[in-house]
Structure formats: C-alpha cells, structure tokens
Coordinates of C-alpha atoms in Angstrom, one line a residue:
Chain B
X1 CA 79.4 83.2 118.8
X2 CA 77.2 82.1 115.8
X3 CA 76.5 78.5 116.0
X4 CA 76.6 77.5 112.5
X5 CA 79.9 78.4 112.3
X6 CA 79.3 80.7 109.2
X7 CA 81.5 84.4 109.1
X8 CA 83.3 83.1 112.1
X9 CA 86.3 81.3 109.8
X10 CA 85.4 77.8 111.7
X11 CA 83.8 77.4 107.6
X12 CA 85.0 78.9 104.8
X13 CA 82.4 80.0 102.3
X14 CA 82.8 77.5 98.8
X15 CA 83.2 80.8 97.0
X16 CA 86.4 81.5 99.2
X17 CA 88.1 78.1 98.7
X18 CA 87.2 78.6 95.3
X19 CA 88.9 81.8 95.4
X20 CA 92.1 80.1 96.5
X21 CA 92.1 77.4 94.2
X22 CA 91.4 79.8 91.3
X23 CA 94.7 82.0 92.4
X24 CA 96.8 79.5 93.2
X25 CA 95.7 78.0 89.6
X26 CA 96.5 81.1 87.4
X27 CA 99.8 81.6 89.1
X28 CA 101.0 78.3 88.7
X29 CA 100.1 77.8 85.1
X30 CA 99.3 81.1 83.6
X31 CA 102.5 82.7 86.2
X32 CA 99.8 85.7 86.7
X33 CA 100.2 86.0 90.9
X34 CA 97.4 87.9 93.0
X35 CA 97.6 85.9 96.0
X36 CA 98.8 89.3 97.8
X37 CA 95.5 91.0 96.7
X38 CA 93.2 91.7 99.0
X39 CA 90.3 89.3 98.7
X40 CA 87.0 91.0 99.2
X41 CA 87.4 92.9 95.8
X42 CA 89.3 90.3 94.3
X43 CA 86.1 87.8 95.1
X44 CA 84.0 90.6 94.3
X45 CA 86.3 91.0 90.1
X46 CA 86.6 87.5 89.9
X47 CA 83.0 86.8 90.2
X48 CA 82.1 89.4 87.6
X49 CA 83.9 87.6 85.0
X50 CA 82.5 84.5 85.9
X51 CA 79.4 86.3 84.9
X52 CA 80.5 87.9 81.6
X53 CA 82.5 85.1 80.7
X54 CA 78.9 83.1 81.2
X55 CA 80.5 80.5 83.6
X56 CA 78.4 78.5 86.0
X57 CA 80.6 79.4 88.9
X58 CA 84.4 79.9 89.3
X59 CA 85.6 76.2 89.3
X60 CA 84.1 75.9 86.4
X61 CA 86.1 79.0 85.0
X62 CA 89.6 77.3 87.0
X63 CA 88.8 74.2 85.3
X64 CA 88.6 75.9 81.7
X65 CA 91.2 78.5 82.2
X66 CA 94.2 75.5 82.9
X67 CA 93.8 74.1 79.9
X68 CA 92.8 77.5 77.7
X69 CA 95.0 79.9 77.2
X70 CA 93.0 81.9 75.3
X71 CA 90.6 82.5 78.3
X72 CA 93.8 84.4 80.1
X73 CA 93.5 88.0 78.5
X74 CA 89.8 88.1 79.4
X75 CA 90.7 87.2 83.0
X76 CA 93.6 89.7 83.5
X77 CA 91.7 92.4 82.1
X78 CA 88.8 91.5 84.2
X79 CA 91.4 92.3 86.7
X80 CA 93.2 94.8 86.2
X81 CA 93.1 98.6 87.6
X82 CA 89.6 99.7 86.9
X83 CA 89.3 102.7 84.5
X84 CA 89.6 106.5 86.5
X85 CA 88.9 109.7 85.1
X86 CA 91.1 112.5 84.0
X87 CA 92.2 115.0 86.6
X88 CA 90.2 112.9 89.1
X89 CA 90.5 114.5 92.4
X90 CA 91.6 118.0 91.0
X91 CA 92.8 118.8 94.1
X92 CA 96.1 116.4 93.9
X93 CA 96.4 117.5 90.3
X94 CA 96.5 121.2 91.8
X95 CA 98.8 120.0 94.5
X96 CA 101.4 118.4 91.9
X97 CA 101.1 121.6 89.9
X98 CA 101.9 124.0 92.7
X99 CA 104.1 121.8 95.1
X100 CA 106.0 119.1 93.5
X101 CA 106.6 120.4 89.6
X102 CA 108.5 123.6 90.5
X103 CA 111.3 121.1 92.4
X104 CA 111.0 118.5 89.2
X105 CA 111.9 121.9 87.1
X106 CA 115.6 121.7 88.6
X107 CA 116.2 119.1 86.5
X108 CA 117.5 118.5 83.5
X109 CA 115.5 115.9 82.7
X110 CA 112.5 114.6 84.3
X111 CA 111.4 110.7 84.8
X112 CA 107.7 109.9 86.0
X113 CA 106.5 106.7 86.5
X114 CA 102.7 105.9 86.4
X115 CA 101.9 102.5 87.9
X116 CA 98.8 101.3 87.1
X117 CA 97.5 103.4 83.9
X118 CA 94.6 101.6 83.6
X119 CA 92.9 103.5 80.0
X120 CA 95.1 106.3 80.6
X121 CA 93.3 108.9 82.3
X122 CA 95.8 110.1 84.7
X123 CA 98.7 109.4 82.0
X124 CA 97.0 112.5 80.1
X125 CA 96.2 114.4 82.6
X126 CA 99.5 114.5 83.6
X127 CA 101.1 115.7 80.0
X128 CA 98.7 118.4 80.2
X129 CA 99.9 119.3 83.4
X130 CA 103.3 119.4 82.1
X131 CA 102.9 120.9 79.2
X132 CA 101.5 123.8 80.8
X133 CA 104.1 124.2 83.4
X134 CA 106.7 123.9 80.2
X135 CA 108.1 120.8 81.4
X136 CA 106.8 118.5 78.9
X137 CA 109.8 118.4 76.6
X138 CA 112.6 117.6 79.0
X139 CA 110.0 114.8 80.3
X140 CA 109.4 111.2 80.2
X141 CA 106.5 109.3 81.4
X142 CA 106.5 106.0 81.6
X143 CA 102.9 104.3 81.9
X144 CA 102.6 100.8 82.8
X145 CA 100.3 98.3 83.7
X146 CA 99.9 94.6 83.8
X147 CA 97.0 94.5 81.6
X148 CA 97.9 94.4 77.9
X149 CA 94.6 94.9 77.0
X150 CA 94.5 98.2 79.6
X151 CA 97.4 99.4 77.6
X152 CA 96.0 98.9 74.2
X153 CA 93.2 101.5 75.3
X154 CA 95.8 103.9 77.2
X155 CA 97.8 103.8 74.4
X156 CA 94.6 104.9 72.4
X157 CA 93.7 107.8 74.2
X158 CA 90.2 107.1 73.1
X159 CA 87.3 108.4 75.9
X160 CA 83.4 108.7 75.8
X161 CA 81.8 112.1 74.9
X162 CA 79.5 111.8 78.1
X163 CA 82.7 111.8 80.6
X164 CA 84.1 115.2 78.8
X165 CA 82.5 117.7 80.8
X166 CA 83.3 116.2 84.1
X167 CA 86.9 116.0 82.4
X168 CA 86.6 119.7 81.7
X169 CA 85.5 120.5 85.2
X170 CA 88.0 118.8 86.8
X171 CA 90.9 120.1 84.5
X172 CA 89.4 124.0 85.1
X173 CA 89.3 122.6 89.5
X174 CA 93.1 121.2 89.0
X175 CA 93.8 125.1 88.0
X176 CA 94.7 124.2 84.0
X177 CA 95.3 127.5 82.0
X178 CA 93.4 126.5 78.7
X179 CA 89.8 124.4 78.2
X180 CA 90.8 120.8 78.0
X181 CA 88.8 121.2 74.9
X182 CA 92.3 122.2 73.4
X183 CA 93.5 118.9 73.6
X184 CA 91.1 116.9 72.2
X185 CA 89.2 116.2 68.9
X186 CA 85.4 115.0 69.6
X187 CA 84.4 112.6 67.0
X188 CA 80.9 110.9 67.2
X189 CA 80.5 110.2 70.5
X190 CA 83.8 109.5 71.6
X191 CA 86.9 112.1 72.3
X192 CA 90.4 111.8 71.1
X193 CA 93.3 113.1 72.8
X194 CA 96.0 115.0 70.7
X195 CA 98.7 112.6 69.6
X196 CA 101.2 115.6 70.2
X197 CA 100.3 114.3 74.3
X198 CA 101.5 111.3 73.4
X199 CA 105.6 112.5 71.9
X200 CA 106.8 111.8 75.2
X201 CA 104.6 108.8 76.7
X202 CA 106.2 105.0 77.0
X203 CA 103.4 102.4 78.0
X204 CA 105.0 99.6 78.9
X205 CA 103.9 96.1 80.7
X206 CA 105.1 96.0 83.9
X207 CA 103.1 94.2 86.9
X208 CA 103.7 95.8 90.8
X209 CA 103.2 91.9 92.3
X210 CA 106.3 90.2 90.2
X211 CA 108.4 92.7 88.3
X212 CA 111.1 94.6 89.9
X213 CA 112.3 98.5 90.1
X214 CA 111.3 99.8 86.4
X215 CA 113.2 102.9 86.1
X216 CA 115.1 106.0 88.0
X217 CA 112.0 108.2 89.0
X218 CA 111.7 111.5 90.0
X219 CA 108.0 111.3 90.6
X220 CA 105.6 107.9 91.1
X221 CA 102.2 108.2 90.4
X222 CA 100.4 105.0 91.5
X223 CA 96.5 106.0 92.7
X224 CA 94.1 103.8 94.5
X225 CA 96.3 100.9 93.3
X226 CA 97.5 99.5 96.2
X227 CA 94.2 99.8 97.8
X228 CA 93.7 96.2 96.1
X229 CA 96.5 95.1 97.6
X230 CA 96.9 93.2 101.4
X231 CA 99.6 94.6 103.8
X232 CA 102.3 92.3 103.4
X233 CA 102.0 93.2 98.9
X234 CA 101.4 97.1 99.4
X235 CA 104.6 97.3 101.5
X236 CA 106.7 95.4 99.3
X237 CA 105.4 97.5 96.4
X238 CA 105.9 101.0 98.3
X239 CA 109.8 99.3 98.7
X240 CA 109.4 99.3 94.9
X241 CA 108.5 102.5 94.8
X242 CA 111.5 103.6 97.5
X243 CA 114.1 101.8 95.5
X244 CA 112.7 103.4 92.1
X245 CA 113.2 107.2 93.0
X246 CA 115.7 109.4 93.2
X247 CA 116.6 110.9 96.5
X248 CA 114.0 113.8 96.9
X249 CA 111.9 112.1 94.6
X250 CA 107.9 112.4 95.0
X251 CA 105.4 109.4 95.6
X252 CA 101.8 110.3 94.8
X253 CA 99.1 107.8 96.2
X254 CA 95.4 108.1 95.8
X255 CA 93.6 110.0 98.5
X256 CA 92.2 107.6 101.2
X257 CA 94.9 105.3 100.7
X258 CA 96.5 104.3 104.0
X259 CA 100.9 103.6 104.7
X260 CA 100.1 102.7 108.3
X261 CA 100.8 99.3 108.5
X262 CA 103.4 99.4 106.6
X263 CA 106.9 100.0 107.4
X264 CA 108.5 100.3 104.2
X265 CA 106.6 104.2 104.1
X266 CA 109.1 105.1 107.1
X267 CA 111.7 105.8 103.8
X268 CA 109.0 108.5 103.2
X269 CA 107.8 111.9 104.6
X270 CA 104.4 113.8 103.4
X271 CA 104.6 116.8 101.9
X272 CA 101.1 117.2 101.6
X273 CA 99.3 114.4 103.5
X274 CA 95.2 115.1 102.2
X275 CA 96.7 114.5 98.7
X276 CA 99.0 111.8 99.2
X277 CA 101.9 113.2 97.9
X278 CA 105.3 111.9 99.6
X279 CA 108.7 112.5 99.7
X280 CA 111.9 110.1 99.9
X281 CA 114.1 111.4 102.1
X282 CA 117.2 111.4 101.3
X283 CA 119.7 109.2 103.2
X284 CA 121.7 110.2 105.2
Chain Y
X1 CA 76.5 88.6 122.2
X2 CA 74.4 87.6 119.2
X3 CA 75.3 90.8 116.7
X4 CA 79.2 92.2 116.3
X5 CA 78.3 94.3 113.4
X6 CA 75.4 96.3 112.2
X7 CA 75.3 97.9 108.1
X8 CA 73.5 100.5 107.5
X9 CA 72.7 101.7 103.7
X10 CA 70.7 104.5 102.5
X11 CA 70.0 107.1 99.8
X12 CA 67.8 110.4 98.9
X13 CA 66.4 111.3 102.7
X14 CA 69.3 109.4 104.0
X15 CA 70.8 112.2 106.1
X16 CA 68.0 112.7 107.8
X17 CA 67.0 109.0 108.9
X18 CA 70.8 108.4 110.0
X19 CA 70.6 111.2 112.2
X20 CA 67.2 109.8 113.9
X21 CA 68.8 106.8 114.0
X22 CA 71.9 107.8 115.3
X23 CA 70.7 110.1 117.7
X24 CA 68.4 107.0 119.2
X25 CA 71.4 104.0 119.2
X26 CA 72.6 103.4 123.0
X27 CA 75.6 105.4 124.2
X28 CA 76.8 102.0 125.5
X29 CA 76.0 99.8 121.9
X30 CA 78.9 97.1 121.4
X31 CA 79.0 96.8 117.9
X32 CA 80.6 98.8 115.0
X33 CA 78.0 100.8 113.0
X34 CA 79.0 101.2 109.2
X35 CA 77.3 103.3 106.8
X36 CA 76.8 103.9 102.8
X37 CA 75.0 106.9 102.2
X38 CA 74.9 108.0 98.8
X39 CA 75.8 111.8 99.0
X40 CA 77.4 112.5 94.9
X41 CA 79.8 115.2 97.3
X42 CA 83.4 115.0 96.7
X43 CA 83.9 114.1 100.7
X44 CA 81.9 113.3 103.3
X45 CA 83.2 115.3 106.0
X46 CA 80.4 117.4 105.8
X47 CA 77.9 114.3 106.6
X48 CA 80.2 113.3 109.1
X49 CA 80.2 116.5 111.3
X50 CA 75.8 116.9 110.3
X51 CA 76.0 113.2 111.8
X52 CA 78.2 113.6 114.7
X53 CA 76.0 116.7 116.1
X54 CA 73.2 114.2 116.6
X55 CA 75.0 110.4 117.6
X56 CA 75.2 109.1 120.6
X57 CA 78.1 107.8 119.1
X58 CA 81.6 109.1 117.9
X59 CA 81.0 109.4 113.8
X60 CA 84.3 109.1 111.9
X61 CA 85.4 108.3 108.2
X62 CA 86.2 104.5 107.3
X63 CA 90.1 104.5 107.2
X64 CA 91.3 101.2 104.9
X65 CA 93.0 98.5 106.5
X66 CA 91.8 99.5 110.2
X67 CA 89.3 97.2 111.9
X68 CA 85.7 99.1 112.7
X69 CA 85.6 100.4 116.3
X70 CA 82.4 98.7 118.3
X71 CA 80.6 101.7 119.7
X72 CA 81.9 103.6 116.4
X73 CA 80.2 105.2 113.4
X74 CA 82.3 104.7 109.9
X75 CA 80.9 106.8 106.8
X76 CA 81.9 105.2 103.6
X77 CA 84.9 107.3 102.0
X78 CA 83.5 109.5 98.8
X79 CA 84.0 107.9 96.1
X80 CA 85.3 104.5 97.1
X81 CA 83.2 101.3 97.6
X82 CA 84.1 100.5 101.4
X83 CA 84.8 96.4 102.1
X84 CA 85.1 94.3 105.1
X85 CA 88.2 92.3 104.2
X86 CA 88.7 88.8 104.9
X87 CA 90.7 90.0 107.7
X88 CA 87.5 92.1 109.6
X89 CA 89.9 95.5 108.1
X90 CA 88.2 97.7 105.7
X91 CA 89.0 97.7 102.3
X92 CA 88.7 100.4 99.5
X93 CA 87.8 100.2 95.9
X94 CA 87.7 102.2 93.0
X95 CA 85.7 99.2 90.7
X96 CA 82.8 100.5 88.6
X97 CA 79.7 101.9 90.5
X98 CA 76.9 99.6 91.2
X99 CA 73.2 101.1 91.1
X100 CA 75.1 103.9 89.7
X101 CA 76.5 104.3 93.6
X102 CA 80.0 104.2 94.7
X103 CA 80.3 103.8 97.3
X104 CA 77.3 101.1 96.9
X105 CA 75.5 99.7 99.6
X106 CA 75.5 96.1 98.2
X107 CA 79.6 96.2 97.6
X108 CA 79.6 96.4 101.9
X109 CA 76.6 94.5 102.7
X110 CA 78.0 91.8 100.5
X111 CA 81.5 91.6 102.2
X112 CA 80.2 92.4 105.8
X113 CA 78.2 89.0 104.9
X114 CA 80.9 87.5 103.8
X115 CA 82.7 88.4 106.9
X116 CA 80.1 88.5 109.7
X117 CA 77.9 85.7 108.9
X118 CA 74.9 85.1 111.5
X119 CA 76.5 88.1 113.7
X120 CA 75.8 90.8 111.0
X121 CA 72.6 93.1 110.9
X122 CA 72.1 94.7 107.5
X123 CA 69.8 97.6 108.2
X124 CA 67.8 99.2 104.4
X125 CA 66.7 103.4 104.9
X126 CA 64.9 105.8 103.0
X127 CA 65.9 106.2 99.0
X128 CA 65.0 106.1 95.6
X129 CA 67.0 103.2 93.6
X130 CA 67.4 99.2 94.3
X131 CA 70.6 99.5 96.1
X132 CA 71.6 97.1 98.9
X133 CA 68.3 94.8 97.6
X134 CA 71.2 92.1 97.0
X135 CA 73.3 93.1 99.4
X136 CA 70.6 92.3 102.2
X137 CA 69.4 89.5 100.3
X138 CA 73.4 88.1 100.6
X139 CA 73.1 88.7 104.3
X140 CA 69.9 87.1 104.9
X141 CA 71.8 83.9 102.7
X142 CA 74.3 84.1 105.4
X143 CA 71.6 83.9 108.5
X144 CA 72.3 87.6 109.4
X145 CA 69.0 89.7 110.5
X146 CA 67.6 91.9 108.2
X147 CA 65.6 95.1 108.7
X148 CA 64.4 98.0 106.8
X149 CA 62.7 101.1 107.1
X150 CA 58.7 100.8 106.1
X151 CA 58.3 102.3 102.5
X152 CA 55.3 104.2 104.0
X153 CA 57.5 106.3 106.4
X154 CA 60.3 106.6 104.0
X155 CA 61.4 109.7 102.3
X156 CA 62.2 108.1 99.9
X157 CA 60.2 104.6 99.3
X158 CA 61.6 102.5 96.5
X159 CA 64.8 101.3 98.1
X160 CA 63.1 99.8 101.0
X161 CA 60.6 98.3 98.8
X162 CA 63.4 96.9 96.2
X163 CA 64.7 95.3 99.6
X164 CA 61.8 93.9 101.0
X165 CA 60.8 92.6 97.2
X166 CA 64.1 91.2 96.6
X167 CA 66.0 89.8 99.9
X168 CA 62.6 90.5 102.3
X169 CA 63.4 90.9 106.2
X170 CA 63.3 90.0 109.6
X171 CA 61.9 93.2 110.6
X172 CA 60.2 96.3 109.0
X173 CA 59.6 99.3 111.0
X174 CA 58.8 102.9 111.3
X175 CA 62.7 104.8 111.5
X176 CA 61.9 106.0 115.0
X177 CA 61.2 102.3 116.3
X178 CA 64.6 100.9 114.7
X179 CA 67.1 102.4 117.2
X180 CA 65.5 101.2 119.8
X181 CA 65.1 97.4 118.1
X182 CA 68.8 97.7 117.4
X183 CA 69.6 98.5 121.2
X184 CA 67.5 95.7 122.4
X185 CA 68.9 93.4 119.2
X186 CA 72.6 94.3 120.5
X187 CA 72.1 94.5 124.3
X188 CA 74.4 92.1 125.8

C-alpha cells in the first residue's frame, strides 16, 4: 500500500470533494442532478468549464454559480452529451435499416425516441434513414436532451463543411441509396440540412436523470449516453427506456456500451449484440 | 507490492514497441497493463490479435464498468476515451478528442492518477504528437513512477520528448530495457 495515502481513498483528492460540493450545489439550488454520473468524465467536463469560464478552480465556480443564475446555461451545456457525427458507426445505421425498420413498417404509425440528441447528428441521420425506407411520413421522432442550448443547435441542423465528407462516407457505409449531398445545402463553410428533414422531428427538453417515461416508443435510440452514467443511474434509465416502449419495441445503445451490471436489461434480448440493438420482450 | 497498475500510451511506431514490450513483460506480472494506442481504425481488434501473437500476456479489449484484470492487457476501445472510474471500473467517453486522439493517452493517464496514486506507473512510447505529456506529468503530481522510451530509439521521437519536456521521468530507456524494468518494478 502507498504510504501517503494518495489513490488509495484513505485522502480524497481536493478536486474530488470539490467535485461533490459542486454537484450537490447545482442540484440543490439550480435542481440540475448528476450525482449518478460517473465521476472520472464528469471531473474531467467540469474542469473544462472551469477553464473556459476562466475560473480559478471549481469552488470558485460553486461559489459564483449559487448566487448567478446566469452562469447555469454555460454549465449545463458544458455538460451535456458531447456532439457525434452523422451516421457514426455505419454499421448500426446499416443494422437499423436491414433488421429493425422492416418490423417498425407493420405499423401504422411509428414513434422513435432519441435520448440525448446532442446537435442533432443522429436525429438526421435517422430521417434519412427513413425516408429512404418510405417510413418517414407515418413517423415521429422525438429528440430530446437536457441541454437547451444542445437543442437550439439540433433544432438548427447547422454542421461544418470539413465534417461533410466523413458524413458522406459514413451515409454511402450505412448503405444509403442517394449522396447525402441530396439533403443538404453547403453555404460558406458550414452545411444545412433540408428543412423538409425536419416535417416530422419534435426536440423537446427532457433530462434521463429526473424526468420520467416521455412517450410510447417503438424504437429508443440513446448512443454512448449512458456511458456517463454510474450503475445504479444507467439501470434506472434502461427501466426508462423498458417502460417507454412498446412490447417488441427496439432499444439501440452505442457500441461498447455495457448492460452487465445491470438488471433492469434482463426486460431485454439482443437482436444484434455488436450494434447494440435490443429488443423488449414482450411479457408474458 | 509497490505498483497495482501500469499505463501504457503510444502513437505512430506504437504497434511495434507494444509488441517488444509485450512480448518481454513476465508471464507471472501482477498488475493490470492498459494501453492507448492511437490507430484512426474503426476497431482495434485487429491490434488486439497483432498484440496477442507476441504477449506473454492475455490481450483483450477494455469493457466499461469492468475492473482491469492484473496479469491482463486492455486496448483502449476505437473511438472512446477509456477512464479509470472512481470505482477502479473502466469508463468510456465520447468527449472531444484531445491532441486530436480519442482515445487520448492523457484522458487515462489522468484518471488512472487520479485513481492509482503512488501505485500507478505511466509508461510514454514511440510517436509523433505531445500526447500523454500531461497525463504523465498528472501522475508524476500524484508520486506515481514515470518512464518513457528514449527519443533516440523511438520511431517516432516527439512524444517521448514532449513527455520528458513537460512531466520529465523517473526513468528513460531504450524499449528493449523497459520490460525488463517493469518486471523488476512489479516483482513482488
């Protein structure tokens, strides 16, 4: 055993307890909770904005945030699901398209649930894919996140030039029928997507931690978000997620994500396991 | 024992010096050995089974919220920063890429610090940006032993030089010396 007592938890780093204080300070006065995060990333976020909001360290920024409300957006956004990229992992996107939309085309209509849009990436992706499998029309997606600021830019549909041919690539990888270049409008150096993508999106806030079952779902689509989540918050969210679909419905995780520890996946069974896609069994 | 953890980051030349390395850790070595190796490939099973050819030791893929196995290799996931959680478990993340790496060598070193403390070696290879400079410098800050590969007999020079310049360390040497230091570091 070390002898300073250091990474052995006999003496918590100053960071960590700052940590603590800093959560326990935005839930209590701000009602914002992420004490079920996971705190290695959330440490790593938190000190970021401490950084770009030019703090000295993160009391200071606990001290100023409990009497600033204006300090709060910055914060949450700083939190909030990073950005992704469209068709990211075109393999799942190919897996959706060939295994879970022809059972979502029995019926009549279609509910999808995206938890954690983040700028919209996937959100897009994912009208695409329905458009070309002709389901669009009798669709709805809802997008949420806890980030108001997150959904401001989903809600835009607003990307960087320099990110459209990996887009392309991974739409073409994913299998899609056209050029994504079809759906977009490049204007200086950013591209727009078409606002026809947009007829059937709802972005909406909703935060995994405190709110509760959003909608009837036929398919979730919640990637590498519960990564940032301990055990004890990613099961309660994947009971969420259970009590939010239909029976038969389709859970779509990101790709490395893990349901071992926790029991609430047991309602689930894995239709294909290397993309993460699930299904709820339905009860007997 | 002294060490319950050893890091391992590397970069351009990286495949290479982990296999040297791996092939020359103890069969019998206590401690968990967890490795960034920037690779841009969409997985890294291809790594894993390169690695795996030449270790002494099993080589798997980091799986999140399991604890590293001592006498075990864990690759980074593509894509994903890996984490040592408060807990000892990995962690994942998706957050931006640091030295325009994700996974990033400083994102582990820096939690594995956190974590380990004084029992954590942070070991810099062969490549060409600064990563895992500050991650090794946060390691160092926690008492943990520091080595890296000298920039002379790296492939690839400027990472160990970033990390000697930036966090220095307890020992440089030549990549066929450091298995052996690393058996005799961890011996119990």
């Amino acid at each position: 055993m070390s002898d300073n007592g250091q990474g052995t938890g006999l003496r918590p780093e100053a960071e960590d307890i700052e940590l603590e204080a800093f959560v326990r300070a935005l839930k209590q006065r701000h009602g914002y909770d992420f004490s079920g995060y996971a705190r290695a990333s959330l440490k790593r976020r938190m000190l970021q904005v401490v950084q770009s909001c030019g703090f000295e360290n993160l009391s200071t920024l606990t001290g100023r945030m409990l009497r600033d409300d204006a300090l709060v957006p910055d914060i949450v956004a700083g939190l909030s699901v990073p950005v992704s990229e469209m068709f990211r992992n075109p393999t799942v996107f190919a897996a959706l398209r060939e295994e879970v939309l022809p059972v979502l085309a029995s019926y009549p209509r279609i509910n999808i649930w995206q938890a954690g849009c983040a700028h919209g990436e996937e959100v897009y992706s994912l009208a695409i894919l329905l458009e070309e499998a002709g389901l669009y029309e009798r669709s709805q997606i809802y997008a949420t996140d806890f980030s108001d600021a997150a959904l401001v830019r989903a809600q835009e549909g607003i990307f960087p030039i320099k990110d459209a041919r990996a887009y392309s690539e991974n739409y073409l990888a994913a299998g899609g029928q056209r050029t994504l270049a079809d759906y977009y409008h490049a204007r200086y150096e950013r591209i727009k997507l078409d606002e026809r993508l947009k007829r059937n999106i709802h972005f909406a806030n909703h935060n995994l931690a405190a709110d509760g079952v959003f909608c009837e779902a036929h398919l979730i689509l919640c990637r590498n978000v519960l990564i940032y989540f301990a055990n004890s918050l990613q099961n309660q969210v994947l009971g969420l997620f259970r009590d939010s679909l239909v029976r038969g419905g389709f859970l779509c995780l990101g790709n490395r994500e893990s349901l071992d520890f926790a029991p609430a996946a047991r309602a689930f069974t894995a239709v294909n396991a290397s993309a993460r896609i699930y299904r709820l069994a339905a009860r007997a | 024992m002294k060490y319950t953890a050893l890091v391992v980051g590397c970069s351009t030349g990286g495949v290479h010096a982990l296999g040297t390395l791996l092939a020359g850790l103890a069969p019998e070595l206590q401690v968990p050995v967890i490795v960034v190796c920037h690779t841009g490939s969409e997985d890294v099973e291809m790594l894993r089974e390169v690695l795996a050819l030449k270790s002494s030791l099993p080589v798997v893929e980091a799986s999140e919220r399991y604890p590293p196995q001592p006498g075990t290799v864990h690759l980074a996931p593509a894509g994903y920063h890996l984490l040592i959680e408060a807990d000892g478990c990995f962690a994942l993340s998706v957050d931006a890429r640091v030295c325009f790496s994700r996974p990033a060598i400083d994102v582990l070193f820096d939690s594995a610090a956190a974590h380990y403390g004084a029992q954590l070696i942070g070991l810099v290879l062969t490549g060409a940006n600064e990563d895992g400079a500050l991650g090794l410098k946060a390691i160092r800050e926690r008492r943990g032993l520091a080595i890296v590969q000298a920039p002379e007999d790296a492939v690839a020079p400027e990472m160990p030089q970033a990390a000697l310049r930036i966090a220095g360390a307890d020992h440089t040497a030549a990549l066929t010396d450091i298995a052996p230091l690393i058996n005799r570091l961890c011996s119990p």
